[in-house]
Amino acid sequence: NVDTGIEKIKLAYRKGKNWRSAIIDKKMIASNNKIIELADLGIAVTSENSKYLVQYLHDIENENYDLIPEKNSVGRLGWIGEEGFSPYVENLEFDGTANFKTFFQSVQEHGSYDKWLATAREARQGSIFARIVLSASFASVLVGPLGLNPFIVHMWGGTETGKTVGLMLAASVWANPRPGAYIHTFNATAVSLEMSAGFVNSLPLMLDELQIVSDRKKFDEDIYKLCEGVGKSRSNKSLGINRLQTWMNCTITNGEMPITSISSGGGAVNRIIEIECAEKLFREPKHVADTVKANYGYAGKMFVGWLQQDENLEQARALYDSYYNMLSENDTTEKQAMSAAAILTADNLVTTHIFGETQCLTVEEIAPFLQTKAAVSAHERSYEQLCEYIVQNSYCFRENSSRDVTWGKFSEDEMTVYIVKREYDRICNDEGFNGRALLSWLVRNGKAEREKSGKRLTKKMRINGKPVETVALRLQEGFADDEEAEFDEQEIFPNTV
């Protein structure tokens, strides 16, 4: 195996009138106990004859070492160093698990390249959403060579917009786009997602139907891991460490809802480009789906072949640097600019070398889909939500009110609210914030006052005549407006005086 250096062996055996073969771990035929597992394949091995079969196979290999052909093998897809790009390397055998064999075999050329090309051209010209997703599929193989971070492109919107067909079009660049062949669903465990990402490695990971995820909070963690590009370290039975799964690619997903939420970490939001499909991606989605299911796999192989020629990779790097510099001038973050620049670079290259066209995707066209620096900041989003929470429950910040509970009070100009520290901690916990980290950020950015001594991030205030420790939160201008901050309590609580 070109990644691990571990040898496997291919056994051929006759069962009745037919010959069969299987690629197995070499350690299996070196142990009297392990070789019994070959019985599952139909080989007549038992606990009685196992030691003789081990000795027999050992002698056969040693006596015929010069005659037995040796081949390089791989258990994944993507860039494999000096060997090239799997599966486009001749005489490279697949030695991965049976679970991924169908996955591996789906990456092939099938049907007519011209039919695929005509359909892809029409899709690119008819929808900016389809064009971005298609370019993201090509961009996936640039992530590793250009030293970029893995990123996610997520399409979301109502049903009947053609999101799944868009995913199929993106998958058809490389492989059979039929669901279950190359495209998988979100109905998988975290370990399964990790193994799939490590398997495709450089090729895009395609995941369909986000809405079937039941635990969104845990899923946010899985999304963060996909953006990190490295799996979890796990021990094995011999108390060693299993080989870490790594990947350098783009993950393309779809669903009826956004993939991020208010509680999503800034690091995850930063590496996700979300595309709200407000209109149909295709005029005739059924025609597009039928065409790509019958014709696929050509464009990706051509693009990788072009990247491997002469100085073409350096040309791609120069294009990327140019796009990144232009995007960095806007109010977007560094990681968002990196992801968008990769998509623009891929679109530029395939426009010229695959589609034979001249009109490339521009910075202005992709900019509306990128997050601003404020939107990416988890603390900024938490601050906005905290302000909304205060306004929504402003009756709890009126001193000497008829309410049974008081959470704090407003300043005279109502531009600042003093929240009892205990209530601040409760609110943050209920809303999923890290209260301590948020308070530190609020003080540093002038959104909260601290005591003059500077020893504490809180401020002592008298509420209902009693001194308490409070968080002195400065409200945003919009939230402090009288028309928005005040409301008729009798209208909401008609049975109170």
CSV table of C-alpha atoms in Angstrom, one decimal:
chain,number,residue,atom,x,y,z
A,1,ASN,CA,0.0,0.0,0.0
A,2,VAL,CA,1.5,3.3,-1.1
A,3,ASP,CA,0.2,5.1,2.0
A,4,THR,CA,1.0,2.7,4.8
A,5,GLY,CA,3.6,0.3,3.3
A,6,ILE,CA,1.6,-2.6,4.6
A,7,GLU,CA,1.5,-5.7,2.3
A,8,LYS,CA,-1.6,-7.6,1.5
A,9,ILE,CA,-1.9,-10.8,-0.5
A,10,LYS,CA,-4.3,-12.0,-3.2
A,11,LEU,CA,-5.4,-15.6,-2.7
A,12,ALA,CA,-7.0,-17.5,-5.6
A,13,TYR,CA,-8.9,-20.7,-4.7
A,14,ARG,CA,-11.2,-23.1,-6.5
A,15,LYS,CA,-14.7,-23.7,-5.2
A,16,GLY,CA,-16.5,-26.4,-7.2
A,17,LYS,CA,-16.0,-25.6,-10.9
A,18,ASN,CA,-15.2,-21.9,-10.3
A,19,TRP,CA,-12.1,-20.0,-9.3
A,20,ARG,CA,-12.5,-17.2,-6.8
A,21,SER,CA,-10.1,-14.6,-5.4
A,22,ALA,CA,-9.8,-12.4,-2.3
A,23,ILE,CA,-7.3,-9.7,-1.2
A,24,ILE,CA,-6.6,-10.2,2.5
A,25,ASP,CA,-4.2,-8.9,5.2
A,26,LYS,CA,-1.0,-10.9,5.1
A,27,LYS,CA,-1.1,-11.4,8.9
A,28,MET,CA,-4.2,-13.5,8.4
A,29,ILE,CA,-2.3,-16.3,6.7
A,30,ALA,CA,0.5,-16.1,9.2
A,31,SER,CA,-1.6,-17.2,12.2
A,32,ASN,CA,-3.2,-20.5,13.0
A,33,ASN,CA,-6.1,-18.7,14.7
A,34,LYS,CA,-6.6,-15.9,12.2
A,35,ILE,CA,-6.5,-18.1,9.1
A,36,ILE,CA,-9.7,-19.8,10.2
A,37,GLU,CA,-11.5,-16.6,9.2
A,38,LEU,CA,-10.9,-17.6,5.6
A,39,ALA,CA,-13.7,-20.2,6.1
A,40,ASP,CA,-16.2,-17.3,5.6
A,41,LEU,CA,-14.9,-17.0,2.0
A,42,GLY,CA,-15.6,-20.7,1.3
A,43,ILE,CA,-12.0,-22.0,1.9
A,44,ALA,CA,-12.0,-25.4,3.5
A,45,VAL,CA,-9.9,-24.5,6.6
A,46,THR,CA,-10.6,-25.7,10.1
A,47,SER,CA,-9.0,-25.5,13.5
A,48,GLU,CA,-7.5,-29.0,12.8
A,49,ASN,CA,-5.8,-28.2,9.5
A,50,SER,CA,-5.1,-24.5,10.0
A,51,LYS,CA,-1.5,-24.9,10.9
A,52,TYR,CA,-0.8,-27.0,7.8
A,53,LEU,CA,-2.4,-24.4,5.6
A,54,VAL,CA,-0.3,-21.6,7.2
A,55,GLN,CA,2.9,-23.6,6.5
A,56,TYR,CA,1.7,-24.5,3.0
A,57,LEU,CA,1.1,-20.9,2.0
A,58,HIS,CA,4.3,-19.8,3.6
A,59,ASP,CA,6.3,-22.3,1.6
A,60,ILE,CA,4.5,-21.5,-1.7
A,61,GLU,CA,5.3,-17.8,-1.3
A,62,ASN,CA,9.0,-18.3,-0.4
A,63,GLU,CA,9.6,-20.9,-3.2
A,64,ASN,CA,8.0,-18.7,-5.8
A,65,TYR,CA,8.8,-15.2,-4.6
A,66,ASP,CA,10.5,-14.2,-7.9
A,67,LEU,CA,7.5,-15.4,-9.9
A,68,ILE,CA,4.7,-13.8,-7.9
A,69,PRO,CA,3.9,-10.4,-9.3
A,70,GLU,CA,4.0,-7.4,-6.9
A,71,LYS,CA,1.8,-4.4,-7.4
A,72,ASN,CA,1.3,-1.1,-5.7
A,73,SER,CA,-2.1,-0.7,-4.1
A,74,VAL,CA,-4.2,2.0,-2.5
A,75,GLY,CA,-7.2,2.1,-0.2
A,76,ARG,CA,-8.5,5.6,-1.1
A,77,LEU,CA,-9.0,8.2,-3.8
A,78,GLY,CA,-7.1,11.4,-4.5
A,79,TRP,CA,-3.5,12.6,-4.7
A,80,ILE,CA,-1.0,9.9,-3.7
A,81,GLY,CA,2.3,11.8,-3.8
A,82,GLU,CA,4.7,10.9,-6.7
A,83,GLU,CA,2.4,8.0,-7.8
A,84,GLY,CA,-0.2,10.4,-9.2
A,85,PHE,CA,-3.9,10.5,-8.6
A,86,SER,CA,-6.0,7.6,-7.6
A,87,PRO,CA,-7.8,5.9,-9.4
A,88,TYR,CA,-6.2,7.3,-12.6
A,89,VAL,CA,-2.8,5.5,-12.1
A,90,GLU,CA,-2.2,2.3,-14.2
A,91,ASN,CA,-1.4,-0.9,-12.4
A,92,LEU,CA,-2.6,0.5,-9.1
A,93,GLU,CA,-4.8,-2.1,-7.3
A,94,PHE,CA,-7.6,-1.2,-4.8
A,95,ASP,CA,-7.0,-3.0,-1.4
A,96,GLY,CA,-9.5,-1.1,0.7
A,97,THR,CA,-12.4,-2.6,2.7
A,98,ALA,CA,-15.3,-4.1,0.9
A,99,ASN,CA,-17.5,-1.3,2.2
A,100,PHE,CA,-15.7,1.2,0.0
A,101,LYS,CA,-15.3,-1.0,-3.1
A,102,THR,CA,-18.5,0.2,-4.7
A,103,PHE,CA,-17.5,3.8,-3.7
A,104,PHE,CA,-14.1,3.3,-5.5
A,105,GLN,CA,-15.5,1.6,-8.5
A,106,SER,CA,-18.0,4.5,-9.0
A,107,VAL,CA,-15.2,6.8,-10.1
A,108,GLN,CA,-14.9,5.9,-13.7
A,109,GLU,CA,-15.7,7.2,-17.2
A,110,HIS,CA,-19.1,6.1,-18.6
A,111,GLY,CA,-21.3,7.1,-21.5
A,112,SER,CA,-20.7,10.1,-23.8
A,113,TYR,CA,-18.4,13.0,-22.8
A,114,ASP,CA,-20.1,15.3,-25.4
A,115,LYS,CA,-23.6,14.8,-23.9
A,116,TRP,CA,-22.3,15.5,-20.5
A,117,LEU,CA,-20.4,18.6,-21.7
A,118,ALA,CA,-23.5,20.0,-23.4
A,119,THR,CA,-25.7,19.5,-20.3
A,120,ALA,CA,-23.0,21.0,-18.0
A,121,ARG,CA,-22.6,24.1,-20.3
A,122,GLU,CA,-26.3,24.7,-20.3
A,123,ALA,CA,-26.5,24.4,-16.5
A,124,ARG,CA,-23.5,26.8,-16.0
A,125,GLN,CA,-25.1,29.4,-18.2
A,126,GLY,CA,-28.6,29.1,-16.7
A,127,SER,CA,-27.9,29.3,-13.0
A,128,ILE,CA,-25.2,31.0,-10.9
A,129,PHE,CA,-26.0,28.4,-8.1
A,130,ALA,CA,-25.3,25.5,-10.4
A,131,ARG,CA,-22.2,27.1,-11.7
A,132,ILE,CA,-20.7,27.6,-8.2
A,133,VAL,CA,-21.5,24.1,-7.1
A,134,LEU,CA,-20.0,22.6,-10.3
A,135,SER,CA,-16.9,24.7,-9.9
A,136,ALA,CA,-16.6,23.7,-6.2
A,137,SER,CA,-16.5,20.0,-7.4
A,138,PHE,CA,-13.4,20.8,-9.5
A,139,ALA,CA,-11.9,23.0,-6.8
A,140,SER,CA,-11.8,20.1,-4.4
A,141,VAL,CA,-8.6,18.7,-6.0
A,142,LEU,CA,-6.9,22.0,-5.7
A,143,VAL,CA,-7.2,22.1,-1.9
A,144,GLY,CA,-4.2,19.8,-1.3
A,145,PRO,CA,-1.7,21.1,-3.9
A,146,LEU,CA,-2.4,24.7,-3.1
A,147,GLY,CA,-2.1,24.1,0.7
A,148,LEU,CA,-5.6,25.3,1.5
A,149,ASN,CA,-8.0,24.4,4.3
A,150,PRO,CA,-10.9,22.0,3.6
A,151,PHE,CA,-14.2,23.8,3.2
A,152,ILE,CA,-17.9,23.1,2.7
A,153,VAL,CA,-20.4,24.4,0.1
A,154,HIS,CA,-24.0,24.0,1.2
A,155,MET,CA,-27.1,24.5,-1.0
A,156,TRP,CA,-30.3,25.0,0.9
A,157,GLY,CA,-33.8,26.1,0.0
A,158,GLY,CA,-37.3,24.8,-0.5
A,159,THR,CA,-38.2,21.6,-2.2
A,160,GLU,CA,-38.5,21.4,-6.0
A,161,THR,CA,-35.5,23.8,-6.5
A,162,GLY,CA,-33.3,21.1,-8.0
A,163,LYS,CA,-30.7,20.9,-5.2
A,164,THR,CA,-30.3,17.1,-5.4
A,165,VAL,CA,-29.9,17.4,-9.2
A,166,GLY,CA,-27.2,20.1,-8.6
A,167,LEU,CA,-25.4,17.6,-6.3
A,168,MET,CA,-25.7,14.9,-9.0
A,169,LEU,CA,-24.2,17.3,-11.6
A,170,ALA,CA,-21.3,18.1,-9.3
A,171,ALA,CA,-20.7,14.4,-8.6
A,172,SER,CA,-20.8,13.5,-12.3
A,173,VAL,CA,-17.6,15.4,-12.8
A,174,TRP,CA,-15.8,12.4,-11.2
A,175,ALA,CA,-18.2,9.5,-10.8
A,176,ASN,CA,-21.5,7.7,-11.0
A,177,PRO,CA,-23.9,10.3,-9.5
A,178,ARG,CA,-26.6,7.8,-8.6
A,179,PRO,CA,-27.5,8.0,-4.9
A,180,GLY,CA,-25.7,5.2,-3.1
A,181,ALA,CA,-22.9,5.0,-5.6
A,182,TYR,CA,-20.9,8.2,-5.0
A,183,ILE,CA,-23.4,10.4,-3.3
A,184,HIS,CA,-24.3,9.5,0.3
A,185,THR,CA,-26.8,10.9,2.7
A,186,PHE,CA,-26.4,12.6,6.1
A,187,ASN,CA,-27.9,9.5,7.7
A,188,ALA,CA,-24.5,8.3,9.0
A,189,THR,CA,-22.5,8.3,12.3
A,190,ALA,CA,-19.7,10.6,12.9
A,191,VAL,CA,-17.2,7.8,12.4
A,192,SER,CA,-18.8,6.9,9.1
A,193,LEU,CA,-18.5,10.5,7.9
A,194,GLU,CA,-14.9,10.6,9.0
A,195,MET,CA,-14.1,7.4,7.2
A,196,SER,CA,-15.9,8.6,4.0
A,197,ALA,CA,-14.0,11.9,4.0
A,198,GLY,CA,-10.7,10.1,4.5
A,199,PHE,CA,-11.6,7.7,1.6
A,200,VAL,CA,-12.4,10.4,-1.0
A,201,ASN,CA,-9.4,12.3,0.4
A,202,SER,CA,-9.0,14.9,-2.5
A,203,LEU,CA,-12.3,14.3,-4.3
A,204,PRO,CA,-15.4,16.1,-3.1
A,205,LEU,CA,-17.5,14.4,-0.4
A,206,MET,CA,-21.1,14.6,-1.5
A,207,LEU,CA,-23.9,14.5,1.2
A,208,ASP,CA,-27.6,14.7,0.4
A,209,GLU,CA,-30.6,15.7,2.6
A,210,LEU,CA,-29.4,17.6,5.7
A,211,GLN,CA,-32.9,17.6,7.2
A,212,ILE,CA,-32.7,13.9,8.1
A,213,VAL,CA,-30.1,14.8,10.8
A,214,SER,CA,-31.9,14.4,14.2
A,215,ASP,CA,-29.3,15.9,16.6
A,216,ARG,CA,-28.3,19.2,15.2
A,217,LYS,CA,-26.1,20.1,18.2
A,218,LYS,CA,-23.9,17.1,17.7
A,219,PHE,CA,-24.0,17.5,14.0
A,220,ASP,CA,-22.4,21.0,14.4
A,221,GLU,CA,-19.4,19.2,15.9
A,222,ASP,CA,-19.3,16.8,13.0
A,223,ILE,CA,-19.3,19.7,10.5
A,224,TYR,CA,-16.5,21.3,12.4
A,225,LYS,CA,-14.4,18.1,12.2
A,226,LEU,CA,-15.1,17.9,8.4
A,227,CYS,CA,-13.6,21.4,8.1
A,228,GLU,CA,-10.5,20.4,10.2
A,229,GLY,CA,-9.4,17.7,7.7
A,230,VAL,CA,-8.3,15.2,10.2
A,231,GLY,CA,-10.1,12.4,12.1
A,232,LYS,CA,-10.2,11.3,15.7
A,233,SER,CA,-7.2,9.4,17.2
A,234,ARG,CA,-8.4,5.9,18.2
A,235,SER,CA,-6.6,3.0,19.9
A,236,ASN,CA,-6.8,-0.6,18.6
A,237,LYS,CA,-6.9,-4.0,20.2
A,238,SER,CA,-3.2,-4.1,20.6
A,239,LEU,CA,-3.3,-0.8,22.5
A,240,GLY,CA,-1.6,1.0,19.6
A,241,ILE,CA,-3.0,3.9,17.6
A,242,ASN,CA,-4.9,3.4,14.4
A,243,ARG,CA,-3.8,5.3,11.3
A,244,LEU,CA,-5.4,8.8,11.4
A,245,GLN,CA,-7.8,9.6,8.6
A,246,THR,CA,-6.9,12.8,6.8
A,247,TRP,CA,-8.5,14.7,3.9
A,248,MET,CA,-7.9,17.8,1.9
A,249,ASN,CA,-11.0,18.5,-0.1
A,250,CYS,CA,-14.3,20.3,-0.5
A,251,THR,CA,-17.5,18.8,1.0
A,252,ILE,CA,-20.7,19.6,-1.0
A,253,THR,CA,-24.0,19.2,0.7
A,254,ASN,CA,-27.7,20.2,0.4
A,255,GLY,CA,-30.8,20.4,2.4
A,256,GLU,CA,-33.9,22.4,3.1
A,257,MET,CA,-32.3,24.4,5.9
A,258,PRO,CA,-28.9,26.2,6.5
A,259,ILE,CA,-26.1,24.0,7.7
A,260,THR,CA,-25.1,26.5,10.4
A,261,SER,CA,-27.0,27.9,13.3
A,262,ILE,CA,-26.5,30.7,15.9
A,263,SER,CA,-24.6,28.3,18.1
A,264,SER,CA,-22.2,27.1,15.4
A,265,GLY,CA,-18.5,27.9,16.1
A,266,GLY,CA,-16.9,30.7,14.2
A,267,GLY,CA,-14.3,28.3,12.9
A,268,ALA,CA,-17.0,26.2,11.2
A,269,VAL,CA,-19.0,29.1,9.9
A,270,ASN,CA,-15.8,30.5,8.5
A,271,ARG,CA,-15.2,27.5,6.2
A,272,ILE,CA,-18.7,27.1,5.0
A,273,ILE,CA,-20.1,28.8,1.9
A,274,GLU,CA,-23.9,28.7,2.1
A,275,ILE,CA,-26.0,29.2,-1.0
A,276,GLU,CA,-29.7,29.8,-0.6
A,277,CYS,CA,-31.4,28.5,-3.7
A,278,ALA,CA,-34.2,31.0,-4.1
A,279,GLU,CA,-35.0,29.9,-7.6
A,280,LYS,CA,-34.8,26.7,-9.6
A,281,LEU,CA,-31.3,25.6,-10.6
A,282,PHE,CA,-32.4,24.0,-13.9
A,283,ARG,CA,-35.2,24.5,-16.4
A,284,GLU,CA,-35.5,20.7,-17.0
A,285,PRO,CA,-34.1,19.0,-13.9
A,286,LYS,CA,-35.3,15.5,-15.0
A,287,HIS,CA,-33.4,15.9,-18.3
A,288,VAL,CA,-30.2,17.0,-16.4
A,289,ALA,CA,-30.5,14.1,-13.9
A,290,ASP,CA,-31.1,11.5,-16.7
A,291,THR,CA,-28.2,12.8,-18.7
A,292,VAL,CA,-25.6,12.8,-15.9
A,293,LYS,CA,-26.6,9.4,-14.6
A,294,ALA,CA,-25.8,8.0,-18.1
A,295,ASN,CA,-22.8,10.1,-18.8
A,296,TYR,CA,-20.1,10.9,-16.3
A,297,GLY,CA,-16.5,10.7,-15.1
A,298,TYR,CA,-14.7,12.3,-18.0
A,299,ALA,CA,-14.2,16.0,-16.9
A,300,GLY,CA,-12.6,15.2,-13.6
A,301,LYS,CA,-10.0,12.9,-15.2
A,302,MET,CA,-9.2,15.5,-17.8
A,303,PHE,CA,-8.8,18.3,-15.2
A,304,VAL,CA,-6.4,16.2,-13.1
A,305,GLY,CA,-4.5,15.3,-16.2
A,306,TRP,CA,-4.1,18.9,-17.1
A,307,LEU,CA,-3.0,19.9,-13.6
A,308,GLN,CA,-0.2,17.2,-13.8
A,309,GLN,CA,1.3,18.6,-17.0
A,310,ASP,CA,4.3,21.0,-17.1
A,311,GLU,CA,3.8,24.2,-15.1
A,312,ASN,CA,0.0,24.1,-15.0
A,313,LEU,CA,-0.2,23.8,-11.2
A,314,GLU,CA,1.9,27.0,-10.9
A,315,GLN,CA,-0.6,28.7,-13.3
A,316,ALA,CA,-3.4,27.6,-10.9
A,317,ARG,CA,-1.5,29.0,-7.9
A,318,ALA,CA,-1.0,32.3,-9.6
A,319,LEU,CA,-4.7,32.6,-10.4
A,320,TYR,CA,-5.6,31.6,-6.8
A,321,ASP,CA,-3.3,34.3,-5.4
A,322,SER,CA,-4.9,36.9,-7.7
A,323,TYR,CA,-8.4,36.0,-6.7
A,324,TYR,CA,-7.5,35.8,-3.0
A,325,ASN,CA,-6.1,39.3,-3.0
A,326,MET,CA,-9.2,40.7,-4.7
A,327,LEU,CA,-11.5,39.0,-2.2
A,328,SER,CA,-9.4,40.1,0.7
A,329,GLU,CA,-10.3,43.8,-0.1
A,330,ASN,CA,-13.9,43.1,0.8
A,331,ASP,CA,-15.5,42.7,4.2
A,332,THR,CA,-14.9,39.0,4.4
A,333,THR,CA,-12.7,36.8,6.5
A,334,GLU,CA,-9.4,35.2,5.4
A,335,LYS,CA,-10.8,31.7,5.3
A,336,GLN,CA,-13.9,32.7,3.4
A,337,ALA,CA,-11.7,34.4,0.9
A,338,MET,CA,-9.5,31.2,0.6
A,339,SER,CA,-12.5,29.0,-0.1
A,340,ALA,CA,-14.1,31.4,-2.6
A,341,ALA,CA,-10.7,32.0,-4.4
A,342,ALA,CA,-10.4,28.2,-4.8
A,343,ILE,CA,-13.8,28.1,-6.5
A,344,LEU,CA,-13.0,31.0,-8.7
A,345,THR,CA,-9.7,29.5,-9.7
A,346,ALA,CA,-11.3,26.2,-10.6
A,347,ASP,CA,-14.0,28.0,-12.6
A,348,ASN,CA,-11.4,30.0,-14.5
A,349,LEU,CA,-9.4,26.9,-15.4
A,350,VAL,CA,-12.3,24.7,-16.5
A,351,THR,CA,-14.0,27.5,-18.4
A,352,THR,CA,-10.9,27.6,-20.6
A,353,HIS,CA,-9.7,24.0,-20.7
A,354,ILE,CA,-12.9,22.0,-20.3
A,355,PHE,CA,-15.8,24.0,-21.6
A,356,GLY,CA,-13.9,26.1,-24.2
A,357,GLU,CA,-15.6,29.3,-23.1
A,358,THR,CA,-14.3,32.8,-22.1
A,359,GLN,CA,-16.8,34.1,-19.5
A,360,CYS,CA,-15.5,33.2,-16.1
A,361,LEU,CA,-17.2,33.5,-12.7
A,362,THR,CA,-16.3,36.9,-11.1
A,363,VAL,CA,-15.6,38.1,-7.6
A,364,GLU,CA,-18.7,40.2,-7.7
A,365,GLU,CA,-20.9,37.2,-8.5
A,366,ILE,CA,-19.6,35.0,-5.6
A,367,ALA,CA,-19.3,37.9,-3.0
A,368,PRO,CA,-23.0,37.8,-1.9
A,369,PHE,CA,-22.6,34.2,-0.7
A,370,LEU,CA,-19.7,35.0,1.6
A,371,GLN,CA,-19.9,35.7,5.3
A,372,THR,CA,-18.8,39.1,6.6
A,373,LYS,CA,-16.3,39.3,9.5
A,374,ALA,CA,-19.1,40.2,11.9
A,375,ALA,CA,-21.3,37.3,10.8
A,376,VAL,CA,-18.5,34.8,11.2
A,377,SER,CA,-17.6,35.9,14.8
A,378,ALA,CA,-19.4,33.7,17.2
A,379,HIS,CA,-19.2,36.4,19.9
A,380,GLU,CA,-20.7,39.0,17.6
A,381,ARG,CA,-23.6,36.7,16.9
A,382,SER,CA,-24.0,35.9,20.6
A,383,TYR,CA,-24.0,39.6,21.4
A,384,GLU,CA,-26.8,40.3,19.0
A,385,GLN,CA,-28.8,37.4,20.3
A,386,LEU,CA,-28.2,38.5,23.9
A,387,CYS,CA,-29.5,42.0,23.0
A,388,GLU,CA,-32.6,40.5,21.4
A,389,TYR,CA,-33.2,38.4,24.6
A,390,ILE,CA,-32.9,41.5,26.8
A,391,VAL,CA,-35.4,43.4,24.7
A,392,GLN,CA,-37.8,40.5,24.5
A,393,ASN,CA,-37.8,40.2,28.3
A,394,SER,CA,-37.4,43.9,29.2
A,395,TYR,CA,-40.1,43.7,31.8
A,396,CYS,CA,-37.7,41.7,33.9
A,397,PHE,CA,-35.4,44.7,34.1
A,398,ARG,CA,-37.8,47.2,35.7
A,399,GLU,CA,-37.0,47.9,39.3
A,400,ASN,CA,-39.8,47.7,41.9
A,401,SER,CA,-42.1,46.2,39.3
A,402,SER,CA,-45.1,44.0,40.0
A,403,ARG,CA,-43.2,41.0,38.6
A,404,ASP,CA,-42.0,38.3,40.9
A,405,VAL,CA,-38.5,38.4,39.5
A,406,THR,CA,-36.0,41.0,38.6
A,407,TRP,CA,-33.0,40.2,36.4
A,408,GLY,CA,-31.4,43.7,36.5
A,409,LYS,CA,-32.2,47.2,35.4
A,410,PHE,CA,-31.8,49.7,32.5
A,411,SER,CA,-29.7,52.8,32.8
A,412,GLU,CA,-31.6,56.2,32.6
A,413,ASP,CA,-31.0,56.5,28.9
A,414,GLU,CA,-31.7,52.8,28.4
A,415,MET,CA,-28.5,52.5,26.3
A,416,THR,CA,-27.0,50.1,29.0
A,417,VAL,CA,-28.6,47.2,30.8
A,418,TYR,CA,-27.2,45.9,34.1
A,419,ILE,CA,-27.8,42.2,34.3
A,420,VAL,CA,-27.4,40.4,37.6
A,421,LYS,CA,-24.3,38.2,37.1
A,422,ARG,CA,-26.2,35.0,38.1
A,423,GLU,CA,-28.9,35.7,35.6
A,424,TYR,CA,-26.3,36.5,32.9
A,425,ASP,CA,-24.7,33.1,33.4
A,426,ARG,CA,-28.1,31.4,33.3
A,427,ILE,CA,-29.1,33.2,30.0
A,428,CYS,CA,-25.8,32.3,28.4
A,429,ASN,CA,-26.1,28.7,29.4
A,430,ASP,CA,-29.7,28.5,28.2
A,431,GLU,CA,-28.8,30.1,24.8
A,432,GLY,CA,-25.7,27.9,24.3
A,433,PHE,CA,-23.1,30.7,24.8
A,434,ASN,CA,-19.8,30.5,26.8
A,435,GLY,CA,-20.6,33.3,29.2
A,436,ARG,CA,-17.1,33.9,30.5
A,437,ALA,CA,-15.5,34.0,27.0
A,438,LEU,CA,-18.4,36.3,25.7
A,439,LEU,CA,-18.0,38.7,28.7
A,440,SER,CA,-14.3,39.0,28.0
A,441,TRP,CA,-15.0,39.8,24.4
A,442,LEU,CA,-17.7,42.3,25.3
A,443,VAL,CA,-15.4,44.2,27.5
A,444,ARG,CA,-12.5,44.2,25.1
A,445,ASN,CA,-14.7,45.5,22.3
A,446,GLY,CA,-16.4,48.2,24.3
A,447,LYS,CA,-19.7,46.5,24.4
A,448,ALA,CA,-19.7,46.1,28.2
A,449,GLU,CA,-18.4,48.3,31.1
A,450,ARG,CA,-16.2,47.0,33.9
A,451,GLU,CA,-15.4,48.4,37.3
A,452,LYS,CA,-12.9,51.2,37.3
A,453,SER,CA,-10.2,49.2,39.2
A,454,GLY,CA,-10.0,46.8,36.3
A,455,LYS,CA,-9.9,43.8,38.5
A,456,ARG,CA,-13.3,42.4,37.5
A,457,LEU,CA,-15.1,42.2,34.2
A,458,THR,CA,-18.4,43.0,36.1
A,459,LYS,CA,-19.7,46.1,37.8
A,460,LYS,CA,-21.3,46.7,41.2
A,461,MET,CA,-24.8,48.2,41.0
A,462,ARG,CA,-27.7,48.7,43.4
A,463,ILE,CA,-30.9,46.9,42.2
A,464,ASN,CA,-34.0,47.3,44.3
A,465,GLY,CA,-31.8,49.0,46.8
A,466,LYS,CA,-29.3,46.1,47.2
A,467,PRO,CA,-25.7,46.0,45.9
A,468,VAL,CA,-25.1,43.2,43.4
A,469,GLU,CA,-22.6,42.1,40.9
A,470,THR,CA,-23.8,42.9,37.3
A,471,VAL,CA,-22.8,42.6,33.7
A,472,ALA,CA,-23.1,46.2,32.3
A,473,LEU,CA,-24.1,45.5,28.7
A,474,ARG,CA,-24.2,48.3,26.2
A,475,LEU,CA,-27.2,47.7,23.8
A,476,GLN,CA,-26.9,48.2,20.1
A,477,GLU,CA,-28.4,51.4,18.7
A,478,GLY,CA,-31.4,49.6,17.2
A,479,PHE,CA,-32.1,47.6,20.3
A,480,ALA,CA,-32.0,50.8,22.5
A,481,ASP,CA,-34.6,52.6,20.4
A,482,ASP,CA,-37.7,53.5,22.5
A,483,GLU,CA,-40.1,52.2,19.9
A,484,GLU,CA,-38.4,48.8,19.7
A,485,ALA,CA,-37.4,48.4,23.4
A,486,GLU,CA,-40.7,49.3,25.0
A,487,PHE,CA,-44.0,47.6,24.7
A,488,ASP,CA,-47.4,47.7,26.3
A,489,GLU,CA,-47.3,45.2,29.2
A,490,GLN,CA,-51.1,45.2,29.6
A,491,GLU,CA,-51.3,44.0,26.0
A,492,ILE,CA,-49.0,41.0,26.8
A,493,PHE,CA,-50.2,40.4,30.4
A,494,PRO,CA,-53.9,41.5,30.4
A,495,ASN,CA,-54.7,40.0,33.8
A,496,THR,CA,-52.1,42.1,35.7
A,497,VAL,CA,-52.4,45.6,37.2
